[in-house]
Structure formats: C-alpha cells, structure tokens
Short mmCIF file of C-alpha atoms in Angstrom, two decimals:
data_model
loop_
_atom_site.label_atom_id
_atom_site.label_comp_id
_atom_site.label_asym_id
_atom_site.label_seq_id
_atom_site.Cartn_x
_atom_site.Cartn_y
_atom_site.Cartn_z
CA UNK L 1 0.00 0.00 0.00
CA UNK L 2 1.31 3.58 -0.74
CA UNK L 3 1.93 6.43 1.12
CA UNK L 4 -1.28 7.92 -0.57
CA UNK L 5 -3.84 5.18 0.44
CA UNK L 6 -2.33 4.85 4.03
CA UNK L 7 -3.16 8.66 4.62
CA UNK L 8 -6.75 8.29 3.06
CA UNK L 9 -7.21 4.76 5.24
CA UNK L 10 -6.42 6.59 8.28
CA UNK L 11 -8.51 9.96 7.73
CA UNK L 12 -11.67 7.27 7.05
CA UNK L 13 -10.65 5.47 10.04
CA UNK L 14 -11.11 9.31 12.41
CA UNK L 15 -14.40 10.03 10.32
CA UNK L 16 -15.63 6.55 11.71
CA UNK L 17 -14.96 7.00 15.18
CA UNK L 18 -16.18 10.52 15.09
CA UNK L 19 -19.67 9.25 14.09
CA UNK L 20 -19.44 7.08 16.41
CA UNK L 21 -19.40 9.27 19.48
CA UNK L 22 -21.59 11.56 17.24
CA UNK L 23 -24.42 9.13 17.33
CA UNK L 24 -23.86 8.11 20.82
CA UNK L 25 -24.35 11.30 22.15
CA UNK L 26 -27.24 12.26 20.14
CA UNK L 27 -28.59 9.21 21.93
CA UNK L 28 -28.01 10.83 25.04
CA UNK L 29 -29.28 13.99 24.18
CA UNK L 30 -25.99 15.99 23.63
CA UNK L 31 -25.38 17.99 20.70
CA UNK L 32 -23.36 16.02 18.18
CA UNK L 33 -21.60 19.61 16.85
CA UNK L 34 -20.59 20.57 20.39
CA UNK L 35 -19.16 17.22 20.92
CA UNK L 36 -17.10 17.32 18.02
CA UNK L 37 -15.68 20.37 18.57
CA UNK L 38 -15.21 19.83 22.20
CA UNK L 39 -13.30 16.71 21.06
CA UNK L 40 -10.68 18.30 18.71
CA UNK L 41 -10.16 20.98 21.56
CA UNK L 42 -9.90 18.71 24.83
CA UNK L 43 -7.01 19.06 26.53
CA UNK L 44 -4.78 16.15 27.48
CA UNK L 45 -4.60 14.91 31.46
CA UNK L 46 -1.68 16.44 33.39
CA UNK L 47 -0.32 12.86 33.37
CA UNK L 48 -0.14 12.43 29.58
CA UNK L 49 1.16 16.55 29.11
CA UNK L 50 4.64 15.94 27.30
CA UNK L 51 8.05 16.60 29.26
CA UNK L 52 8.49 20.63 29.03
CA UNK L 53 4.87 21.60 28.07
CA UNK L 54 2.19 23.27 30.39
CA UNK L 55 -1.38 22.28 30.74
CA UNK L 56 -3.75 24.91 29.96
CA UNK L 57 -4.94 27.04 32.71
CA UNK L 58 -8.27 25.70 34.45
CA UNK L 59 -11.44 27.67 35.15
CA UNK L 60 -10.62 27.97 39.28
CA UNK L 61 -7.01 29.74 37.95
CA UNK L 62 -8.69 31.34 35.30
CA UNK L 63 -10.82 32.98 37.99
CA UNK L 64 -7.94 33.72 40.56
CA UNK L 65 -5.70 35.66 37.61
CA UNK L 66 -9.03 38.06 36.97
CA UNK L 67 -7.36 41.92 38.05
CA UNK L 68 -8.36 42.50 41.38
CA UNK L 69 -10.61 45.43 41.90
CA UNK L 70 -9.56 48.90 42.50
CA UNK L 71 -7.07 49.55 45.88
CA UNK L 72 -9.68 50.55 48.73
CA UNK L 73 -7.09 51.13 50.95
CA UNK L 74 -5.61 54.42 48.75
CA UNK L 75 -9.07 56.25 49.30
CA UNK L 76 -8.83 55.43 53.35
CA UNK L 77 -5.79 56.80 53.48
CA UNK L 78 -7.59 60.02 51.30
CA UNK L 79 -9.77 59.99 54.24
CA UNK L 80 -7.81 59.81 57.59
CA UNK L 81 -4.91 62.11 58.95
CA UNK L 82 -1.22 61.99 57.41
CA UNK L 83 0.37 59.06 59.40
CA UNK L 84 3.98 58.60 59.49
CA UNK L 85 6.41 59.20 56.09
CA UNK L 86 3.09 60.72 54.82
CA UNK L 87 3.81 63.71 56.83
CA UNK L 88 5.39 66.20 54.51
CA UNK L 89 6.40 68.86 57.53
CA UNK L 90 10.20 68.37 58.67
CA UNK L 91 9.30 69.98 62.11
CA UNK L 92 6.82 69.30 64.24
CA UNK L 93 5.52 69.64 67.29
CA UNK L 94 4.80 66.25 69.28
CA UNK L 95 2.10 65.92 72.11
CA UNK L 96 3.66 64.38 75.38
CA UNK L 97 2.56 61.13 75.95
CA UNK L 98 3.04 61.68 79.84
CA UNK L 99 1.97 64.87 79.95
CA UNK L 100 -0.54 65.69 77.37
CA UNK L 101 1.54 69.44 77.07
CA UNK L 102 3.61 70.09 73.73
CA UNK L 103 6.74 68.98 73.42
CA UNK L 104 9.36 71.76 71.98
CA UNK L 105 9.48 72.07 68.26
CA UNK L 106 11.50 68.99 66.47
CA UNK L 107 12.40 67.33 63.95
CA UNK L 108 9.99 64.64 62.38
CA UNK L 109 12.59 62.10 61.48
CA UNK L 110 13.78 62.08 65.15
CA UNK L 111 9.65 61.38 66.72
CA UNK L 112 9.57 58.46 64.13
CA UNK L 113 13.02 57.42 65.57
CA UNK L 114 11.79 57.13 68.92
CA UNK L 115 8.63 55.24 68.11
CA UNK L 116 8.42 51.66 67.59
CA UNK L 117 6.59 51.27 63.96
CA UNK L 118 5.21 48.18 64.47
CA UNK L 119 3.30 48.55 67.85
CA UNK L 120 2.80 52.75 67.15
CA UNK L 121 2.13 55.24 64.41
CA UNK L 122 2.80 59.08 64.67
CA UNK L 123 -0.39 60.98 63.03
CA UNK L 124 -0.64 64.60 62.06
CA UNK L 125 -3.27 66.08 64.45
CA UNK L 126 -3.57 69.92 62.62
CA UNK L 127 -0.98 71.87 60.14
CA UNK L 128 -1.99 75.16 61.91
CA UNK L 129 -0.69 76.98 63.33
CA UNK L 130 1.98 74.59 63.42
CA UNK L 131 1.88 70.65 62.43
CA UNK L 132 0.88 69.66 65.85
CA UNK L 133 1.47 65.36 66.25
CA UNK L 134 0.59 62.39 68.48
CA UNK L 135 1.68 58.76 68.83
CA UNK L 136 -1.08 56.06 68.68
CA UNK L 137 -0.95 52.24 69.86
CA UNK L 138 -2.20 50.43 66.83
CA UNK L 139 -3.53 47.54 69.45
CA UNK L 140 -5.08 50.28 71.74
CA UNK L 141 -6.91 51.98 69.03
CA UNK L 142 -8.24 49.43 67.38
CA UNK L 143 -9.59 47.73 70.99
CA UNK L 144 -11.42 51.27 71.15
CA UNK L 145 -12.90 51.49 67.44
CA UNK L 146 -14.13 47.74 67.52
CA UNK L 147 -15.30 48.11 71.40
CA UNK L 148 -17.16 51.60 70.33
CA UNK L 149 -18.79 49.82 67.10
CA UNK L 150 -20.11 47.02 69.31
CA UNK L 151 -21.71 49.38 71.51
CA UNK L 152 -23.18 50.99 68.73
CA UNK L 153 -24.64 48.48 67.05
CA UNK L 154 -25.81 47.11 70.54
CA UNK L 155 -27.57 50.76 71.39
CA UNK L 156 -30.93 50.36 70.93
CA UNK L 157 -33.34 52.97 69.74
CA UNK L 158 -36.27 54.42 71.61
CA UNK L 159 -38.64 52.47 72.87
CA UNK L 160 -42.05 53.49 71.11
CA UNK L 161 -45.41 53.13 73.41
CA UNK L 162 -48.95 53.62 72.80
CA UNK L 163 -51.45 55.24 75.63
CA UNK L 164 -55.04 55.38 74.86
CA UNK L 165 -57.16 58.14 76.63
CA UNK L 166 -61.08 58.52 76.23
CA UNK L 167 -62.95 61.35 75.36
CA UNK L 168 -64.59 61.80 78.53
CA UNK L 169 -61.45 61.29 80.87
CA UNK L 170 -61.79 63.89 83.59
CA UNK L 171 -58.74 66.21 84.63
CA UNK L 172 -58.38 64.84 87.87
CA UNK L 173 -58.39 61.13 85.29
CA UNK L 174 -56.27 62.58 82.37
CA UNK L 175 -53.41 63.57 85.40
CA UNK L 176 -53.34 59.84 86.58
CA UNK L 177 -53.19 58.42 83.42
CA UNK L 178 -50.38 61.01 82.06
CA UNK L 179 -48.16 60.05 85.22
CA UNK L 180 -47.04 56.77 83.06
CA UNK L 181 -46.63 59.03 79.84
CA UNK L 182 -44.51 61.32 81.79
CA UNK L 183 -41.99 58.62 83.03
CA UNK L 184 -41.57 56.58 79.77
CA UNK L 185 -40.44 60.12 78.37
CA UNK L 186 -38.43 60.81 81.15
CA UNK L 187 -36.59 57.68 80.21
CA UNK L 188 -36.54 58.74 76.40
CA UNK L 189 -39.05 56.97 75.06
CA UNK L 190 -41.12 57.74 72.34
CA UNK L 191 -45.08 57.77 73.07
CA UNK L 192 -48.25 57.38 71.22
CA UNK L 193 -51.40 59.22 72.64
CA UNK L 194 -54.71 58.31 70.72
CA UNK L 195 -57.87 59.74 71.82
CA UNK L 196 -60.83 57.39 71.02
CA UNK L 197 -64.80 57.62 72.01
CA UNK L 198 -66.04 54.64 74.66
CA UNK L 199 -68.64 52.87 73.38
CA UNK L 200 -71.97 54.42 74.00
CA UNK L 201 -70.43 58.27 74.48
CA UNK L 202 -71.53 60.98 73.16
CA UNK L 203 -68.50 62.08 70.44
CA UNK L 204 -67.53 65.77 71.35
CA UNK L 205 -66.78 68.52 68.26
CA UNK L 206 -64.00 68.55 66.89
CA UNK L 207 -63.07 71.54 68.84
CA UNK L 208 -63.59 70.48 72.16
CA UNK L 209 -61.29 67.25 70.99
CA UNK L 210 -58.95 69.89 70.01
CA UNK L 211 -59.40 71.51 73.90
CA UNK L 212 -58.91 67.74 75.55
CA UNK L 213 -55.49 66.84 73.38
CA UNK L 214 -54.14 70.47 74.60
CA UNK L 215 -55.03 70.16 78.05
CA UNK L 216 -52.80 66.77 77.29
CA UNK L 217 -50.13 68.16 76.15
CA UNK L 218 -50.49 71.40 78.31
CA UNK L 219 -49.58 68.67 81.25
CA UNK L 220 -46.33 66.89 79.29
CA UNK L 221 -44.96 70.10 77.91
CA UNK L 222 -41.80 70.19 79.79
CA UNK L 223 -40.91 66.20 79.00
CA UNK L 224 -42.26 66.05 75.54
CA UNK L 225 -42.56 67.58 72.01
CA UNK L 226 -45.14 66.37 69.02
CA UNK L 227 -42.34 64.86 66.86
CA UNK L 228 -44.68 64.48 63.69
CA UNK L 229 -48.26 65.53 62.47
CA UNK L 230 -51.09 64.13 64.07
CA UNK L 231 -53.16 61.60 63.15
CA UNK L 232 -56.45 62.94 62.76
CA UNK L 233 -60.16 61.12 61.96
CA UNK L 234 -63.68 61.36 62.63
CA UNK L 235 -63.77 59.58 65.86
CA UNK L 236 -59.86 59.28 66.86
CA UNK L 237 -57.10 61.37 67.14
CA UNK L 238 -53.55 60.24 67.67
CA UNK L 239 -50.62 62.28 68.75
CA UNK L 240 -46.80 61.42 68.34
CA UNK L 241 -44.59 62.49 71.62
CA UNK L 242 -40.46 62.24 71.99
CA UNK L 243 -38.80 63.12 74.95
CA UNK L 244 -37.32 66.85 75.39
CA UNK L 245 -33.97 65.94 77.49
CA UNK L 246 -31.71 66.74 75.80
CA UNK L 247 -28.55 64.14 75.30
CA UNK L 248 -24.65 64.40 74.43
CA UNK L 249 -22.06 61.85 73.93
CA UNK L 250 -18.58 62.94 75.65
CA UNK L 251 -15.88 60.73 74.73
CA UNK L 252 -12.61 61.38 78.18
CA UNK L 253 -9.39 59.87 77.80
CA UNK L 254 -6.94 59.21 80.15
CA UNK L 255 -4.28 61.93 80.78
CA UNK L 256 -0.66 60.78 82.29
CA UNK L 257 1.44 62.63 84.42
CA UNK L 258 0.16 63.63 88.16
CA UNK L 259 -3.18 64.66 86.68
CA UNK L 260 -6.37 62.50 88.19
CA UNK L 261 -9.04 63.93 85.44
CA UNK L 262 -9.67 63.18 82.21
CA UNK L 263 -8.95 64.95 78.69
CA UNK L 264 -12.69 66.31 77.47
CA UNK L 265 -13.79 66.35 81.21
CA UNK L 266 -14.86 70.18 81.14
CA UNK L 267 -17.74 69.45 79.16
CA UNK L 268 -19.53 66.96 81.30
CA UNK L 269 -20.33 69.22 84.60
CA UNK L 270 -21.86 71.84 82.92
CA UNK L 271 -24.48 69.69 80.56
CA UNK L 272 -25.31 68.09 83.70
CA UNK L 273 -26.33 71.70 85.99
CA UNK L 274 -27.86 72.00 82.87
CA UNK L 275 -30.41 68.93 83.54
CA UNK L 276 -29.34 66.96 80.56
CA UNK L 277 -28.47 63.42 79.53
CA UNK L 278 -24.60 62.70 79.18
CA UNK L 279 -23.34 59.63 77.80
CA UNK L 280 -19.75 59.17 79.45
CA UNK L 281 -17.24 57.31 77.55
CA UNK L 282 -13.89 56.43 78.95
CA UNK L 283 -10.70 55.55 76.64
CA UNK L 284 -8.90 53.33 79.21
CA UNK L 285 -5.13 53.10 78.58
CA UNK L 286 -3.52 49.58 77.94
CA UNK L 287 -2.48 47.74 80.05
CA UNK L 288 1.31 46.41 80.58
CA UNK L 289 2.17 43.16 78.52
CA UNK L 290 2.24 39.97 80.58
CA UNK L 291 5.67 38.54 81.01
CA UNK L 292 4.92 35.97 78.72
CA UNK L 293 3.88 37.96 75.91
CA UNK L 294 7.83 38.78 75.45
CA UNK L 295 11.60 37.36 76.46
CA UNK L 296 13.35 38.93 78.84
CA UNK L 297 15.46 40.91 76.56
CA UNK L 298 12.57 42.73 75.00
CA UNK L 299 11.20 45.66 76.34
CA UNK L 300 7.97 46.73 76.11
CA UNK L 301 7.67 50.12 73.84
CA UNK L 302 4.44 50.87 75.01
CA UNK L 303 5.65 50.65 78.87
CA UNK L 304 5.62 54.68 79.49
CA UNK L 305 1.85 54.49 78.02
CA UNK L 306 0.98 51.13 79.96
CA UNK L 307 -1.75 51.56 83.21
CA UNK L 308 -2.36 48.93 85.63
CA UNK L 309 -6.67 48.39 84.78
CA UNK L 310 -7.25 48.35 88.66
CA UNK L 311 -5.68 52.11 88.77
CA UNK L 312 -7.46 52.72 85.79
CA UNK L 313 -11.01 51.43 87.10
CA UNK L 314 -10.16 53.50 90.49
CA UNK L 315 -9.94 56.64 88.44
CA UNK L 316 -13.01 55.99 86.81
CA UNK L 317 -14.85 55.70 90.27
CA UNK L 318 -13.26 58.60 91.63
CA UNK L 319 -14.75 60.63 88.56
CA UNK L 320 -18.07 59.36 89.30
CA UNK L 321 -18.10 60.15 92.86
CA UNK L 322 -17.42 63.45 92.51
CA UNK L 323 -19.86 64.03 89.65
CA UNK L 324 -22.42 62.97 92.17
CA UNK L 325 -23.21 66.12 93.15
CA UNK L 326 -24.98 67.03 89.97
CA UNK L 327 -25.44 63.86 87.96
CA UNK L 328 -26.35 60.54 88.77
CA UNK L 329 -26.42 56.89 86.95
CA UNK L 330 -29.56 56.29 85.61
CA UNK L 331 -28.48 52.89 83.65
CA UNK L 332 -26.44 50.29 84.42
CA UNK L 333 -22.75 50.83 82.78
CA UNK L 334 -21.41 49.31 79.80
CA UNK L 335 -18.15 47.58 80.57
CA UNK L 336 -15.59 46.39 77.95
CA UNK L 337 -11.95 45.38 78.04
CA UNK L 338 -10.68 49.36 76.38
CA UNK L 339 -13.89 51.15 77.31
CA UNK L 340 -16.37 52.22 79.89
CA UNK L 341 -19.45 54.07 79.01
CA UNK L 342 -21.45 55.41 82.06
CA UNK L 343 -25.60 57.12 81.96
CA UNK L 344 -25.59 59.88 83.57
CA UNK L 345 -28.37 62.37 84.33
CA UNK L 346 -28.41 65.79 85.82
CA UNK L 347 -30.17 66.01 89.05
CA UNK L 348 -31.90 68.53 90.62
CA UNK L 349 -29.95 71.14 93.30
CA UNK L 350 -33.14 71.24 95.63
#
C-alpha cells in the first residue's frame, strides 16, 4: 500500500470514530456539533502533558488571575490624617505622651526614631498653626474602634409606646393616666397618645377634641414635644410624643502625668447643671504586657503608656463620685476590656 492510500485509510478510520461518538451522544441527548468540537479541543490529562509543556490554565485559575478590583485602601488613606512618612512637615511639634503638654518644636525624622513602627504610628493632628502630632498604639486603638462599634450596634433605639385616653377622661383622670406618659419620656421613650370615644359616648366637636389633646399636652410640655403631624379622623385622634432631654455623647481619655481627670472632662459638669443626659465614655489606657507575651530581653515600647486596669477602674470611680453632686447613673454601665461608658443624668440642686 502507498503512502497515498495509508493517509486516506487513516482519515476514514477518524471520520468513523467521530460518528461514532456523534451518534452516541445524540442518543443521550448531547449535541453532536458541540461534541465534536469539544473533542478536537480537549485538553490532554496532566499525566499524559509531554516533558516541558504546560497544561492549559483551568477555570478555578482562570478565575484567581481576573485583576483585582480597584485599591480601597488608597481612598482610606484620602480619608484619615497623614500618618507617618506621609507627613510632609520636617518639624513638628509632638504631644507628650506623659503629659498631654507640647513637646518643643522637632524634627519629624527624630519622633519616628523614637517610636516603635510596628506597635505605634505618629499621626498629624492639625498643620496650623503649626503641624501639631501624636503617637497612637495600633492595638489600643483598634480595641477602642471595635469596642465603640459594638456598643453601637448594641444601642438600641427608643422604645415606642402607645397610651389610649377617652374622650370623657376627667382632669383629675387625664393627670393619673399622664403620670405613666410622663416617666416613659423621662426615660426617652417615644409615646403614642390616641384619643378614642367609649362605646356608648356621646362624640364631642371637633373643637372640644382639640381643647382635651391640649389640656394633654399642656400637662407633658416640659418632658415632651409632638415629633410628627397628628393623626387625625372622625372619631380618633392620635398624637406622636419624643422626649425633650436633651442628650450628648462625651468621649474622656486618660491623661498621664500627676493629673487625676480626664482629657474632654470640662464638658460633662456643665451639661449636667444644665439637667441633661450625658453619655460618658472612657478611653482606658492599655495595660502592661504579661511577662509571657515577650523574652526577657525585650522591652515593652508601650511601657511609658501602659496603666495597671485596677488604677485605671479606680480613676473611673473617683470621677463618678465626685460628679455625684450634679449627675447621677440612671443605667447600668457598659463595661468592655478598652472602654467604659457610664448614663448619667443631671439632678436637681433642691
């Protein structure tokens, strides 16, 4: 046989077995076509790939080699301070740890020199007028922002109730009944008031419903506020009430040195006199490293920043006590491992 007929005896030979699979998958309900072309472009096992040739990738690394999406981490660092060698002044002005006072004017290469870069980071507090710096604990802040996140997503929002009154409550009545509106928006809860006719009562004109809400609300005016429209029908009238104390949120952190107060205290005494709501927070410093959390040639870098959390939970009670004269806990604290966040309330001087 020559050359010739071998070559046509073997291409009949391919168009045979190709057929073949053709007609067995039509008998399994493939597509003959897609068969035949997936055929020709199968590749070979990773066991059968020749000596010096690659496999083609697969769909899982196809998948992995996509480009990642677009650096987050460049527009965070658009957001927060300058930290570090993004600081573009040569001379600044570093906050005393200790002390909390400014530190003479030096240079920035010698405030990075002193901090340890893997424990700390030097931000840029304000450029005037003059770049003004402090030194963070990476650990310590992030036990604060993940403690105060918690807390947040733990707060819960007002309580909303609902208080129905009748038509022909009395004053001496409408008093009584009002003494439960009054605390729940003493305690900042929202309430509901809805006015409604008893079965069998005369319904009164609209005006003299108008004259029984205000006599309401004549009696809650110094707790509450109508936070929305009222809800007004034939029959029924329904009134939306919020609490009027007022509320703040002071964050104190702890100052070093021989000072027993707190940086941001000034603001707390003042809201209190003033009868409001104040939400203490206290930073607590870190506390040392345990001995086994480094050899003995390693020194802790954080050691002049360190507070024993018994001194630190003293402090805290020593605040307290003397903002007893003009505040008082309403609500049990909220205790976490970097934070404590006391309710306090101002209290009357009588």
């Amino acid at each position: 046989m020559n050359v010739g007929n071998r070559v046509r005896t073997a291409l009949r030979a391919v168009r045979i077995r190709q057929t073949s699979r053709a007609w067995t998958a039509a008998s399994h309900g493939l597509s003959a076509t897609r068969l035949l072309s997936t055929t020709s472009m199968r590749e070979p096992p990773p066991h059968s790939s020749k000596p010096g040739t690659q496999p083609g990738p697969s769909r899982a690394t196809q998948k992995m080699s996509t480009p990642p999406p677009p650096d987050e981490r460049k527009d965070i660092r658009e957001k927060r301070k300058p930290r570090n060698s993004e600081i573009k002044f040569a001379v600044v002005r570093l906050v005393n740890p200790e002390t909390g006072v400014l530190d003479p004017p030096s240079r920035l290469r010698d405030v990075l020199a002193r901090v340890n870069l893997r424990t700390q980071f030097v931000e840029l507090m304000t450029e005037q007028p003059e770049p003004i710096v402090k030194i963070h604990d990476k650990k310590l802040l992030y036990d604060r922002e993940k403690t105060k996140k918690l807390l947040q997503v733990n707060k819960k929002p007002p309580e909303e109730k609902e208080v129905q009154l009748t038509w022909g409550v009395g004053t001496g009545d409408l008093q009584f009944k009002l003494k439960k509106v009054r605390a729940e928006l003493e305690d900042g809860n929202r309430v509901n008031l809805v006015f409604a006719p008893k079965k069998g009562q005369v319904l009164p004109t609209p005006a003299e419903q108008e004259n029984i809400v205000q006599e309401a609300l004549d009696l809650l005016a110094d707790v509450g506020k109508e936070r929305k429209a009222r809800t007004v029908q034939k029959q029924a009238v329904a009134v939306f009430l919020e609490t009027m104390r007022p509320k703040k949120t002071v964050e104190l952190k702890w100052t070093y040195g021989n000072s027993d107060s707190w940086e941001g205290l000034k603001a707390v005494e003042p809201a209190l006199r003033n009868g409001e709501r104040v939400e203490l927070v206290f930073l607590l410093p870190p506390p040392p490293r345990k001995e086994r959390q480094r050899t003995s040639k390693e020194e802790d870098p954080n050691a002049a920043q360190t507070v024993d959390p018994a001194i630190a939970r003293e402090r805290v009670e020593r605040t307290l006590k003397n903002l007893a004269s003009v505040g008082r806990e309403w609500k049990a604290r909220d205790v976490r491992k970097a934070i404590i966040v006391a309710h306090l309330e101002g209290v009357s001087s009588s």
